[in-house]
Amino acid sequence: MTPTSLTEPPRFDDLHGARYDELYREAHRMLWALNELDGPAITVPCGFTDSGLPVGLQLCAPSGRDADVLSAAERVENVLTEQHVPTH
């Protein structure tokens, strides 16, 4: 179990040029690391930042354990369904 991203979701204004490339690399670092292990992984929403942006939780398992990851994701989602999208 890891955070899906090590950074908060970027502001739309930051999504251009070299800054976009930097944010993309940083945000996807955990995804790339686990992808190298060749096992199943899934991301489930798990809450919100203080500013109301969504964050995710990544669940992973050894190769061939796809059903375990899906089952764990379902359990996590069931526990977290009480969280509501913040209103602005």
XYZ file of C-alpha atoms in Angstrom:
88
model
C 0.000 0.000 0.000
C 1.416 3.369 -1.049
C 0.152 6.808 -1.898
C -0.730 6.992 -5.580
C 1.248 10.199 -5.845
C 3.838 11.783 -3.593
C 2.569 15.251 -4.441
C -0.747 17.062 -4.317
C -2.578 17.383 -7.619
C -1.117 20.378 -9.470
C -2.977 23.584 -10.149
C -4.220 23.878 -13.721
C -2.065 26.976 -14.239
C 1.073 24.877 -13.601
C 0.308 22.347 -16.339
C 2.447 23.729 -19.132
C 6.014 23.523 -20.450
C 8.932 22.433 -18.303
C 6.907 22.808 -15.101
C 4.423 20.236 -16.427
C 7.215 17.748 -17.141
C 8.618 18.199 -13.637
C 5.203 17.775 -12.002
C 4.406 14.724 -14.140
C 7.650 12.950 -13.204
C 7.221 13.692 -9.512
C 3.542 12.742 -9.398
C 4.081 9.390 -11.133
C 7.220 8.271 -9.301
C 5.372 5.669 -7.194
C 3.504 4.324 -10.223
C 6.710 3.773 -12.181
C 8.499 2.126 -9.259
C 5.738 -0.419 -8.724
C 5.302 -0.984 -12.447
C 8.844 -2.360 -12.525
C 7.794 -5.127 -10.118
C 5.320 -6.489 -12.697
C 2.538 -7.132 -10.208
C -1.068 -5.947 -10.207
C -1.883 -2.553 -8.750
C -4.970 -0.406 -8.423
C -5.615 3.101 -7.178
C -8.669 3.958 -5.121
C -9.773 7.409 -3.977
C -9.065 7.827 -0.285
C -9.726 11.417 0.633
C -8.972 15.023 -0.118
C -6.218 17.536 0.507
C -6.864 20.540 2.731
C -7.685 22.471 -0.440
C -10.277 19.880 -1.510
C -8.290 18.085 -4.221
C -8.623 14.279 -4.448
C -5.868 11.909 -3.367
C -5.489 8.200 -4.005
C -4.204 5.084 -2.316
C -2.359 2.521 -4.437
C -2.708 -1.145 -3.545
C -0.332 -3.685 -5.054
C 0.536 -7.360 -4.818
C 2.971 -9.884 -6.267
C 2.480 -11.060 -9.833
C -0.554 -13.303 -10.267
C -2.430 -11.924 -7.249
C -4.863 -9.757 -9.224
C -7.914 -11.050 -7.361
C -6.337 -10.118 -4.025
C -5.738 -6.539 -5.188
C -9.303 -6.187 -6.468
C -10.712 -7.616 -3.249
C -8.610 -5.267 -1.121
C -9.660 -2.297 -3.264
C -13.311 -3.177 -2.774
C -12.852 -3.359 0.999
C -11.016 -0.016 1.082
C -13.720 1.643 -1.013
C -16.431 0.263 1.276
C -14.691 1.700 4.330
C -14.113 5.077 2.693
C -17.570 5.580 1.166
C -18.516 7.759 4.111
C -16.142 10.463 2.890
C -17.872 13.083 0.819
C -16.646 15.407 -1.864
C -16.052 18.808 -0.284
C -18.250 21.674 -1.380
C -16.789 25.007 -2.385
